[in-house]
mmCIF file of C-alpha atoms in Angstrom:
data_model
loop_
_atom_site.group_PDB
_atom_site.id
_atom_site.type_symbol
_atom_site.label_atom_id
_atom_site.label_comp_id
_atom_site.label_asym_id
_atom_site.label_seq_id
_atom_site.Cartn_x
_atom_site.Cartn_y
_atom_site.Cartn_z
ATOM 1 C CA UNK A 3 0.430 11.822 -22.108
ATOM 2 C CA UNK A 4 3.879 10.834 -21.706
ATOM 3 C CA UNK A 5 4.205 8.424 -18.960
ATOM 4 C CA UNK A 6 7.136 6.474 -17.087
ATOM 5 C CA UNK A 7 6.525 3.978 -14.652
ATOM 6 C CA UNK A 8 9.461 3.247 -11.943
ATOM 7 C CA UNK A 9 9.939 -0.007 -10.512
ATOM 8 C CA UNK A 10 8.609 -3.483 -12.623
ATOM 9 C CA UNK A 11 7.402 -5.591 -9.324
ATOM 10 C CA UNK A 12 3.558 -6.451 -9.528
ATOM 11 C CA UNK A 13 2.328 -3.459 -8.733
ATOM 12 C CA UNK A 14 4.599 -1.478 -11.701
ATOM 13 C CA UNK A 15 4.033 -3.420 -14.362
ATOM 14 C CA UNK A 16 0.327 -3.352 -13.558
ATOM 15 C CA UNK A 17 0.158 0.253 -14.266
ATOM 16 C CA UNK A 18 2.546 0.507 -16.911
ATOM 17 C CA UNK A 19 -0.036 -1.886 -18.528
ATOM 18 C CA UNK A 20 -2.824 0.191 -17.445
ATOM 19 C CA UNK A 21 -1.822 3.263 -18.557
ATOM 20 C CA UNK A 22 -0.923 1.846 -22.018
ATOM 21 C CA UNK A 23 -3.682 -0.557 -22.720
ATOM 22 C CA UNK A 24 -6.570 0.841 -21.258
ATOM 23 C CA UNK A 25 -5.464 4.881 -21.282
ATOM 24 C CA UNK A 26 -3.130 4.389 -24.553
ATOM 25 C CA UNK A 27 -0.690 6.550 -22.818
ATOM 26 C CA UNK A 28 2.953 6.503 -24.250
ATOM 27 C CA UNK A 29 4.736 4.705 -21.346
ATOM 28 C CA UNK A 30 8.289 3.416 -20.094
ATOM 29 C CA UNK A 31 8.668 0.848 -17.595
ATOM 30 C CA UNK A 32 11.646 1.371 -15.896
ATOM 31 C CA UNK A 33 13.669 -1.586 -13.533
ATOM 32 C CA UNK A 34 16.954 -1.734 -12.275
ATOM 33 C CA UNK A 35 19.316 -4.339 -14.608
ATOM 34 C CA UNK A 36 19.872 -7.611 -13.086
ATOM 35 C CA UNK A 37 16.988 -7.391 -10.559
ATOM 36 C CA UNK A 38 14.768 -10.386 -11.222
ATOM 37 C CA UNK A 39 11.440 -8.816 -12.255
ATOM 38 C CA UNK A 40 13.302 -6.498 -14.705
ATOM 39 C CA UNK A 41 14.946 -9.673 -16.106
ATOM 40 C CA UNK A 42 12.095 -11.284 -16.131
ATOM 41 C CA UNK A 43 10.138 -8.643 -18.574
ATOM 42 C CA UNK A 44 13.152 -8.383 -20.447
ATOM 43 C CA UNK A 45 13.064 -11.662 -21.424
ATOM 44 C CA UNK A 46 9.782 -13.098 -21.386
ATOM 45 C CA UNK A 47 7.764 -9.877 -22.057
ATOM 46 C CA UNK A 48 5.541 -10.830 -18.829
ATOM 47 C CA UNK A 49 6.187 -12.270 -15.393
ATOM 48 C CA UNK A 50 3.131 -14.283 -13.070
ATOM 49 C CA UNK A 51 0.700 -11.512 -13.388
ATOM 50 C CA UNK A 52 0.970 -9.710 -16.628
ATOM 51 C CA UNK A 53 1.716 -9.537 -20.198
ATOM 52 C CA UNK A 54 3.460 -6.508 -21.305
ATOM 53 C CA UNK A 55 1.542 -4.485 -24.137
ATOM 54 C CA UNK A 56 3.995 -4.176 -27.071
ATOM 55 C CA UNK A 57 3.507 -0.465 -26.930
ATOM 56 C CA UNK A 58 5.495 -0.734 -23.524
ATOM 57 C CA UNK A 59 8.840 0.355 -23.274
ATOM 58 C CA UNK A 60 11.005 -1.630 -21.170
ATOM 59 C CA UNK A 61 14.274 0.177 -20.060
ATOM 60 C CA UNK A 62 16.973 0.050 -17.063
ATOM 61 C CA UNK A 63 18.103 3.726 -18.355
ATOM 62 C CA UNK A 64 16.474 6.135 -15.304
ATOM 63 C CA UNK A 65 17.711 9.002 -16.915
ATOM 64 C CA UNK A 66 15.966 8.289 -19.806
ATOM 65 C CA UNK A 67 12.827 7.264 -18.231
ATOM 66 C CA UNK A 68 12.629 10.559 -15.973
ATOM 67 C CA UNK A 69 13.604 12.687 -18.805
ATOM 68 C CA UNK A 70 11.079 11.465 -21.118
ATOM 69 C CA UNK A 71 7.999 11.555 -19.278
ATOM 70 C CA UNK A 72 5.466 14.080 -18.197
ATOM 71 C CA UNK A 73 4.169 11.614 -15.084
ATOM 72 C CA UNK A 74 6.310 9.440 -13.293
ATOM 73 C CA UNK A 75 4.542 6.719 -11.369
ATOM 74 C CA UNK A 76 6.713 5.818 -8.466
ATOM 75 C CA UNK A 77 6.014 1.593 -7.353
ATOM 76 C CA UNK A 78 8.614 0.234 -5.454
ATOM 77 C CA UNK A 79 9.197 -0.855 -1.760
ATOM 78 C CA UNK A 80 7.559 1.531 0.555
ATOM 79 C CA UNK A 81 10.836 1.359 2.767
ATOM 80 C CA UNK A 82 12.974 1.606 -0.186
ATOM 81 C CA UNK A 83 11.495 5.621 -1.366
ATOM 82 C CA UNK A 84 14.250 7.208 0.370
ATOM 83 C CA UNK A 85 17.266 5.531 -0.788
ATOM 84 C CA UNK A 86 15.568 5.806 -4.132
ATOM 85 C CA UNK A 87 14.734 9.267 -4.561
ATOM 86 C CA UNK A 88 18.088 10.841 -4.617
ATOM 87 C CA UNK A 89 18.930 9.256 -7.566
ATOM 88 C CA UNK A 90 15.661 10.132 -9.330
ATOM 89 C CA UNK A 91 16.035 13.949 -8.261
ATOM 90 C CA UNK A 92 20.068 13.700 -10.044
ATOM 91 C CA UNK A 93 18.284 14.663 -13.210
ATOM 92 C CA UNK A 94 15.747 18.200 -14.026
ATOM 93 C CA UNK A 95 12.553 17.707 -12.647
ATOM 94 C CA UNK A 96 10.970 20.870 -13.502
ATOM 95 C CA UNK A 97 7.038 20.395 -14.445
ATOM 96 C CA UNK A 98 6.948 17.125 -13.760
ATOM 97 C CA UNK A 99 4.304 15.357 -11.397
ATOM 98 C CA UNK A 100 5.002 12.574 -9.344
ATOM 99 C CA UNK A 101 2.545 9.905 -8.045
ATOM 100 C CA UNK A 102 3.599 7.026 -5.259
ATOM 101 C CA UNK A 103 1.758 3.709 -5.736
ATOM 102 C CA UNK A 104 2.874 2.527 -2.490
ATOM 103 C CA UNK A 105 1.333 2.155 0.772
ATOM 104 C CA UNK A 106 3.405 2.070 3.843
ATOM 105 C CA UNK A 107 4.834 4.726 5.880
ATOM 106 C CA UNK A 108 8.624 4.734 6.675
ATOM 107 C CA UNK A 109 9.952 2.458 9.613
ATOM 108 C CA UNK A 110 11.833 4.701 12.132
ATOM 109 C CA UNK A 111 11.187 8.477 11.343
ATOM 110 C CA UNK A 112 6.731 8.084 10.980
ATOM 111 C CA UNK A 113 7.225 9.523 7.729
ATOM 112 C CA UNK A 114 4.315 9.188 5.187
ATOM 113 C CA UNK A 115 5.394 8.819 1.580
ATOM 114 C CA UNK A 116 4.518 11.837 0.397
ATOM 115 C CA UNK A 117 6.814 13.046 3.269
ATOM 116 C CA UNK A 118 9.790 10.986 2.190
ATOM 117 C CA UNK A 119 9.384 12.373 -1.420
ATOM 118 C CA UNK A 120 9.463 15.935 0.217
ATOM 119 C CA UNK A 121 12.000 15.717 1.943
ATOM 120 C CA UNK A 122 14.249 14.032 -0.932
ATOM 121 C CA UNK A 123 13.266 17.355 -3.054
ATOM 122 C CA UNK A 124 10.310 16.059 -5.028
ATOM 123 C CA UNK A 125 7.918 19.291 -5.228
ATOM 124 C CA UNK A 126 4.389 18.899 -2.688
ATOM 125 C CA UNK A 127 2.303 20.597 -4.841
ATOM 126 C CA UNK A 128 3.487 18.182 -8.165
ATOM 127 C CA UNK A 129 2.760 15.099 -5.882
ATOM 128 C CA UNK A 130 0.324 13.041 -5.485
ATOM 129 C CA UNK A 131 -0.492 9.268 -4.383
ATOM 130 C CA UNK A 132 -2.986 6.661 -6.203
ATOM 131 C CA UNK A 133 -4.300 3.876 -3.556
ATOM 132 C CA UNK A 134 -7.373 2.219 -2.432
ATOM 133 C CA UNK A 135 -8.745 -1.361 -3.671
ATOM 134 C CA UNK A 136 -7.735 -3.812 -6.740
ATOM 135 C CA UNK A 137 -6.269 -6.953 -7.130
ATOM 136 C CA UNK A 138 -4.699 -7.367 -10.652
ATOM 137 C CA UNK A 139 -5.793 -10.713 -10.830
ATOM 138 C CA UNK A 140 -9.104 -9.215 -10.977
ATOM 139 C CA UNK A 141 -8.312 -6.364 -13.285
ATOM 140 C CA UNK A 142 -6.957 -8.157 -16.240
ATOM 141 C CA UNK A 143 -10.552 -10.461 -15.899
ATOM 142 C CA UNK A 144 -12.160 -7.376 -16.805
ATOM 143 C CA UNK A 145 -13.709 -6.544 -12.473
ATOM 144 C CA UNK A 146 -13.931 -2.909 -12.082
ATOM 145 C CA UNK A 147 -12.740 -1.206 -8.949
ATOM 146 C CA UNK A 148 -13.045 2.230 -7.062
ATOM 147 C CA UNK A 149 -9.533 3.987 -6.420
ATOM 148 C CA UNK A 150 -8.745 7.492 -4.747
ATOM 149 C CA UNK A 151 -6.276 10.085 -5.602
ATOM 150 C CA UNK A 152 -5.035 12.109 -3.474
ATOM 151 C CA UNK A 153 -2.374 15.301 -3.519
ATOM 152 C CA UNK A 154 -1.534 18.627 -1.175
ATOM 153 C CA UNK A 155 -2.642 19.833 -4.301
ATOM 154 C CA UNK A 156 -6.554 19.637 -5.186
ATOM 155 C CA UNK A 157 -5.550 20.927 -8.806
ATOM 156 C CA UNK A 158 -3.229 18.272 -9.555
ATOM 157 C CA UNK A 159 -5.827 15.674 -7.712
ATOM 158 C CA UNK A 160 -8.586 16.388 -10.064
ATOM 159 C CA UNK A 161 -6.380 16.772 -13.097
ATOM 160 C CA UNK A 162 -4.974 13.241 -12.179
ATOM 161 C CA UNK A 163 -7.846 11.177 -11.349
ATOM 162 C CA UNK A 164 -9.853 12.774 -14.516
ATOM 163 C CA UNK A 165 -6.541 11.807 -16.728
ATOM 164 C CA UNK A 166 -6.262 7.862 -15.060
ATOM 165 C CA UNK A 167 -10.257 7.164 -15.055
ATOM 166 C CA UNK A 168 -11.770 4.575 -17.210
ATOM 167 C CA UNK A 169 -14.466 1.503 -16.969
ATOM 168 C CA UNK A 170 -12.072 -0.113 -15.546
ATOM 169 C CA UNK A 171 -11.131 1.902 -12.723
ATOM 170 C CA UNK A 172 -13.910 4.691 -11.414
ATOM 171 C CA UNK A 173 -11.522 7.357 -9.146
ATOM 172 C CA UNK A 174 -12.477 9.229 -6.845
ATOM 173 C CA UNK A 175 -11.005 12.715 -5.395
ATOM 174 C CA UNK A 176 -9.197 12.503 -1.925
ATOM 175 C CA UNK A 177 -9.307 15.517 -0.145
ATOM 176 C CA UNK A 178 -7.277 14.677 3.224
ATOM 177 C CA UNK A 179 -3.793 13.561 2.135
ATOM 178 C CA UNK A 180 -2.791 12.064 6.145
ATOM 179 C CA UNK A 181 -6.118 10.000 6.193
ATOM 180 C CA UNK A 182 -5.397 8.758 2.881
ATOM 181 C CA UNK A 183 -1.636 7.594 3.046
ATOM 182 C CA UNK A 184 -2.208 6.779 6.602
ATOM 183 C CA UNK A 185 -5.208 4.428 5.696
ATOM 184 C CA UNK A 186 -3.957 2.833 2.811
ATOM 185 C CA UNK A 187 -0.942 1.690 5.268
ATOM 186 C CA UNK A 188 -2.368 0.819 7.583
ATOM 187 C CA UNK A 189 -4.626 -1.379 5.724
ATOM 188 C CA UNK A 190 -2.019 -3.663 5.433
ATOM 189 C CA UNK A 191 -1.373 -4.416 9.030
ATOM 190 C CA UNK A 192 -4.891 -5.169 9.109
ATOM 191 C CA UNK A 193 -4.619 -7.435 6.055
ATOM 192 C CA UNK A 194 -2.180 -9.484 8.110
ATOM 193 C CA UNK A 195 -4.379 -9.750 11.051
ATOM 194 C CA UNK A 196 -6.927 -11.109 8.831
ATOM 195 C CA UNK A 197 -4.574 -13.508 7.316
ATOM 196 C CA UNK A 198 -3.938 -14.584 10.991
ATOM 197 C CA UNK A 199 -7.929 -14.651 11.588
ATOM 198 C CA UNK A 200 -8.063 -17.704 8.513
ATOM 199 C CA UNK A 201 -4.830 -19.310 9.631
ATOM 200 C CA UNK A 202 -6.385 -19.819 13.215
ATOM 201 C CA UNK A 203 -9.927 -20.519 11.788
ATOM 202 C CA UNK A 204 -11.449 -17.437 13.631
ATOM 203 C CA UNK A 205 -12.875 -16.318 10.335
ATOM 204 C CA UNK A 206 -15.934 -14.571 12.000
ATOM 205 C CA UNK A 207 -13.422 -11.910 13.905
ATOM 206 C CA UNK A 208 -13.240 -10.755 10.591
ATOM 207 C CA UNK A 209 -16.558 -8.347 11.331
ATOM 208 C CA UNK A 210 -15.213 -7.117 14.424
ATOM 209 C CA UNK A 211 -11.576 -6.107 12.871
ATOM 210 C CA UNK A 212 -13.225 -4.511 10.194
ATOM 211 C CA UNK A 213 -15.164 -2.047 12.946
ATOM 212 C CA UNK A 214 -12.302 -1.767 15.381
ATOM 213 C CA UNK A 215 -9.679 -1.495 13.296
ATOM 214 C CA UNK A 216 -11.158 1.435 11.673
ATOM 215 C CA UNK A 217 -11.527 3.037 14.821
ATOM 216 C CA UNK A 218 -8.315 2.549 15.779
ATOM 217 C CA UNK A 219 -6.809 3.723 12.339
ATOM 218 C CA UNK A 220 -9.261 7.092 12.247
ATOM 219 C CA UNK A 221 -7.891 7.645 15.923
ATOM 220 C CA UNK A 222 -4.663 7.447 14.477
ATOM 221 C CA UNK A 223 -5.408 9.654 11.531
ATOM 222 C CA UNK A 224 -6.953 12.120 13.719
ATOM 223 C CA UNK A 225 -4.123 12.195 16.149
ATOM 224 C CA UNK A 226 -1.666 13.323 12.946
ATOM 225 C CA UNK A 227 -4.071 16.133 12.427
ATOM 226 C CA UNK A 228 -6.163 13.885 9.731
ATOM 227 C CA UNK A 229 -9.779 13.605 9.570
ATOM 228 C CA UNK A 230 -10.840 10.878 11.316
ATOM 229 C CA UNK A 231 -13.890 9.523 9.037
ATOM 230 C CA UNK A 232 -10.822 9.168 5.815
ATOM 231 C CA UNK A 233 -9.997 5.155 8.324
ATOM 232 C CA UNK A 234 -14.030 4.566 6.672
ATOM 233 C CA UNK A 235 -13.316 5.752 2.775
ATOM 234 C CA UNK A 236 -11.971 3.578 -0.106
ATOM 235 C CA UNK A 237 -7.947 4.452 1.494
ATOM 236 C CA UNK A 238 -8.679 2.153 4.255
ATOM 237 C CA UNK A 239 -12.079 0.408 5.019
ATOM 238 C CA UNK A 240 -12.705 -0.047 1.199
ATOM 239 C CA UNK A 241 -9.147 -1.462 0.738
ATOM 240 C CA UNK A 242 -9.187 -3.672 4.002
ATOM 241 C CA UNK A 243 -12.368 -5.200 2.925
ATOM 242 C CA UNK A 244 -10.893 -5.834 -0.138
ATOM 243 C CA UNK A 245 -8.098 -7.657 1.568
ATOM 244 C CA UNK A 246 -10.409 -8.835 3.963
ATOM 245 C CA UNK A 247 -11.826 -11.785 1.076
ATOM 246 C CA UNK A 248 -9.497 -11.614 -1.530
ATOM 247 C CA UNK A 249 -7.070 -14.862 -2.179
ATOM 248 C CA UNK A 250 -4.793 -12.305 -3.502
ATOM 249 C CA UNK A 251 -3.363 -10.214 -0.666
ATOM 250 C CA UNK A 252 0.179 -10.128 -0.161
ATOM 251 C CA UNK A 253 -0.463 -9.585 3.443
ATOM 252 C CA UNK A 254 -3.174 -11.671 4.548
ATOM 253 C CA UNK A 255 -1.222 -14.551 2.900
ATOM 254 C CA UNK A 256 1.894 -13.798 5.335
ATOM 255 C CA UNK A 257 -0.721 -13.994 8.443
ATOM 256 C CA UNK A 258 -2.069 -16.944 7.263
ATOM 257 C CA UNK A 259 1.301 -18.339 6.186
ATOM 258 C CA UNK A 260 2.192 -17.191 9.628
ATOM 259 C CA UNK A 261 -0.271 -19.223 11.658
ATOM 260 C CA UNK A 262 1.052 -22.046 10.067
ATOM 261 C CA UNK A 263 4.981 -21.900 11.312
ATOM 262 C CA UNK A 264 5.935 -20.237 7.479
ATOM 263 C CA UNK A 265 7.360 -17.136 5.965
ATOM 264 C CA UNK A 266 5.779 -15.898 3.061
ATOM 265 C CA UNK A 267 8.217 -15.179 0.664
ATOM 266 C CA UNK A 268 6.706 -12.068 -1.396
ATOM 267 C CA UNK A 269 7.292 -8.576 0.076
ATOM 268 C CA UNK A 270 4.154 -7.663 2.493
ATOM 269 C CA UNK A 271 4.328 -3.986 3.426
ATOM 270 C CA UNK A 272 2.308 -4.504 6.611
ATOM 271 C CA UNK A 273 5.354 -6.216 8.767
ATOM 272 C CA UNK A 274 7.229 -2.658 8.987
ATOM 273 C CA UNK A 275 4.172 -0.460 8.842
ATOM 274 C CA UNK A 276 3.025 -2.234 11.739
ATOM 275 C CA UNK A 277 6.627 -1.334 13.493
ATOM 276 C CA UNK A 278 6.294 2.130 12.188
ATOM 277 C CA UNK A 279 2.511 2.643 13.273
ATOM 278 C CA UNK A 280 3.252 1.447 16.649
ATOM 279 C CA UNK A 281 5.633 3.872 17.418
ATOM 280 C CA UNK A 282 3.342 6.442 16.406
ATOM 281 C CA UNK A 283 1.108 4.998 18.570
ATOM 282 C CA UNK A 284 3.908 6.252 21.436
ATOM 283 C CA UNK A 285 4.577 9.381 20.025
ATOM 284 C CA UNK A 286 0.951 10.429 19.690
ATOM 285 C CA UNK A 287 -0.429 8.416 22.864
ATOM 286 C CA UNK A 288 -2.934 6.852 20.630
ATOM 287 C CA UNK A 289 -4.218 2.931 22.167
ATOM 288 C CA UNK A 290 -3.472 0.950 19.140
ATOM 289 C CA UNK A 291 -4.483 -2.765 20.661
ATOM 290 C CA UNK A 292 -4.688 -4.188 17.035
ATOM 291 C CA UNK A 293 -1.680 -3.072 15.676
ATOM 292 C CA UNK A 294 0.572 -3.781 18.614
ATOM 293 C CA UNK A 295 -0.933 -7.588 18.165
ATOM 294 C CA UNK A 296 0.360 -7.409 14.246
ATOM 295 C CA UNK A 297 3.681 -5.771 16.045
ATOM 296 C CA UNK A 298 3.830 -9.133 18.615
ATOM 297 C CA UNK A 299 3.292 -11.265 15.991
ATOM 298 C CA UNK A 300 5.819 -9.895 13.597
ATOM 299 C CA UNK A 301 8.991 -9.370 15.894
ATOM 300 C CA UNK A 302 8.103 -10.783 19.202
ATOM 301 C CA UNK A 303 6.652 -14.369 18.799
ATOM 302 C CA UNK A 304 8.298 -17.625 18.146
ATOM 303 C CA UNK A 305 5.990 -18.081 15.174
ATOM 304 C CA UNK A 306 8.750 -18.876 12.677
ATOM 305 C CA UNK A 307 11.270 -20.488 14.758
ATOM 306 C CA UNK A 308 10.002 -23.956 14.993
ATOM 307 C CA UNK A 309 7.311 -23.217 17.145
ATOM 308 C CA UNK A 310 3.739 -23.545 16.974
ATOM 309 C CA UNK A 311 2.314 -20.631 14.433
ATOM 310 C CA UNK A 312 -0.873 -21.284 15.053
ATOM 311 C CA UNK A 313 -1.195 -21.528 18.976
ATOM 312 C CA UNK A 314 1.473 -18.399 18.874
ATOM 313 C CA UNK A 315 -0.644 -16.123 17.000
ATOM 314 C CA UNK A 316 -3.967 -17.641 18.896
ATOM 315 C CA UNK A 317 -2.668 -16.159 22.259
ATOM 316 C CA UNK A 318 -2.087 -13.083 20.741
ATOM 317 C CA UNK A 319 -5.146 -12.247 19.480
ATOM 318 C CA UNK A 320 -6.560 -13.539 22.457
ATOM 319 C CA UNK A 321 -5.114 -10.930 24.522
ATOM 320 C CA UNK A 322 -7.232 -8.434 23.305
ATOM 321 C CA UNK A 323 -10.603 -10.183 25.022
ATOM 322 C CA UNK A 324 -8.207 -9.515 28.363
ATOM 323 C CA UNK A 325 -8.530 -5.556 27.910
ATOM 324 C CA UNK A 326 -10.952 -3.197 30.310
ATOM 325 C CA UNK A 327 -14.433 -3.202 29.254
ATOM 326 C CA UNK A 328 -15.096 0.065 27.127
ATOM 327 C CA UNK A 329 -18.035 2.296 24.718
ATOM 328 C CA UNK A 330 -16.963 1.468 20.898
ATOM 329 C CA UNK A 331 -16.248 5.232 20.453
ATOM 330 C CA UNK A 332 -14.216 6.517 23.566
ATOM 331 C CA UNK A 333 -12.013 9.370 22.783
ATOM 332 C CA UNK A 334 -13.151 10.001 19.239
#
């Protein structure tokens, strides 16, 4: 299988090793010249996570890196898809299948990826997305993990996650494509709320943000005309645990950076999500107490400007003791 990978952050060059070293795919790895990462890789041969297989090829040629492949793995800035896309779709896409390794959903329209790419003219029924848990820290020491892909096409979902498999990485099939990109976003805001939860040293909330955040997140889900029990599969709940205890997470390190008065300075998806899921929240009229904290937090606190992180982010989670007394499942 022919195989291009587009966009060389951690993520990218992750799965251009994956699919070379583990599924000895034939595999490009495309970045944009002058960017650091691609620089990086062009120079080195690995950046801080990874060392390029030799079989990789490393190019800033798009053209040549659509053209070629039969796949093409789309990892880049969740907010970044739609700028992106138009220059992908310049060139004949005709056959070819798309996957986005991304997890976010875009800031200001509610879009979910798969969305973005449809509206850019990238074919539904030749897309699909990969998400669910892994750190790559832990994949290069050899620790297997359980992944999910999912697609408006089951075809292409079972021809996908029977092609990527391996003893590395068992896949499951997805079968509800909002619960699944919709999850896997939204485990990132929760990933910053547990950040928050070890930056404050209120690591036994932990447990309880695990239960209601998936609650809240299935709500959600269901509200989009999801199914509600996709906030408890590997998209979400298996992800957030993930998350929840790994050293490794992108977003819990900003909340727990965060507590502490400082910006993390790696890109954490979860800051816009949370922006983007609470104005679903609105559209949908769907209570979303957790996320709106992440929301506070983010853009409404004083967290990062000299002020006290820790006793900042405190009284915001705090707030949510303050709310009416209610059963754990009202309005499923």
């Amino acid at each position: 299988m022919n195989v291009s990978v587009l966009g060389c952050g951690r993520w990218g060059s992750f799965l251009a090793w994956y699919q070379a070293a583990v599924l000895k795919n034939s595999v490009k790895l495309w970045g944009e010249a002058g960017r650091k990462s691609f620089e990086q890789l062009k120079r080195e041969g690995k950046n801080e996570y990874i060392t390029l297989d030799k079989s990789i090829d490393l190019t800033s040629d798009l053209q040549s890196a659509v053209s070629s492949a039969q796949v093409i793995i789309i990892s880049i800035s969740a907010q970044a898809l739609r700028s992106f896309l138009p220059e992908v779709t310049k060139f004949d896409l005709a056959g070819k299948i798309f996957v986005l390794c991304m997890k976010g959903i875009e800031e200001g329209t509610g879009k979910r990826l798969s969305e973005v790419a449809a509206e850019c003219g990238i074919d539904p029924q030749n897309t699909a997305v990969w998400v669910g848990p892994g750190h790559i820290q832990d994949f290069l020491k050899g620790i297997p993990n359980c992944m999910l892909i999912d697609s408006a096409n089951p075809d292409l979902t079972r021809y996908l996650a029977d092609s990527f498999k391996s003893n590395l990485i068992r896949f499951y099939y997805g079968e509800d494509l909002i619960g699944t990109e919709v999850g896997a976003a939204a485990k990132n805001v929760l990933g910053i709320v547990a950040g928050i939860l070890d930056g404050c040293g209120y690591v036994s909330l932990k447990g309880p943000l695990m239960a209601r955040g998936a609650f809240e997140v299935g709500s959600l889900i269901k509200a989009m005309g999801g199914d509600f029990n996709s906030a408890y599969g590997l998209a979400h709940l298996g992800d957030y645990e993930t998350t929840l205890f790994s050293p490794y997470s992108n977003n819990r390190r900003y909340g727990e950076l965060m507590a502490q008065g400082v910006r993390f300075d790696k890109l954490a998806e979860g800051v816009m999500t949370a922006k983007a899921m609470k104005e679903l929240g609105e559209r949908y009229n769907i209570d979303l107490p957790i996320t709106n904290a992440v929301y506070e937090a983010c853009f409404l606190s004083h967290a990062f400007e000299g002020g006290d992180g820790k006793k900042q982010c405190m009284q915001i989670i705090l707030k949510l003791f303050e709310r009416q007394t209610k059963t754990q499942f009202y309005d499923k």
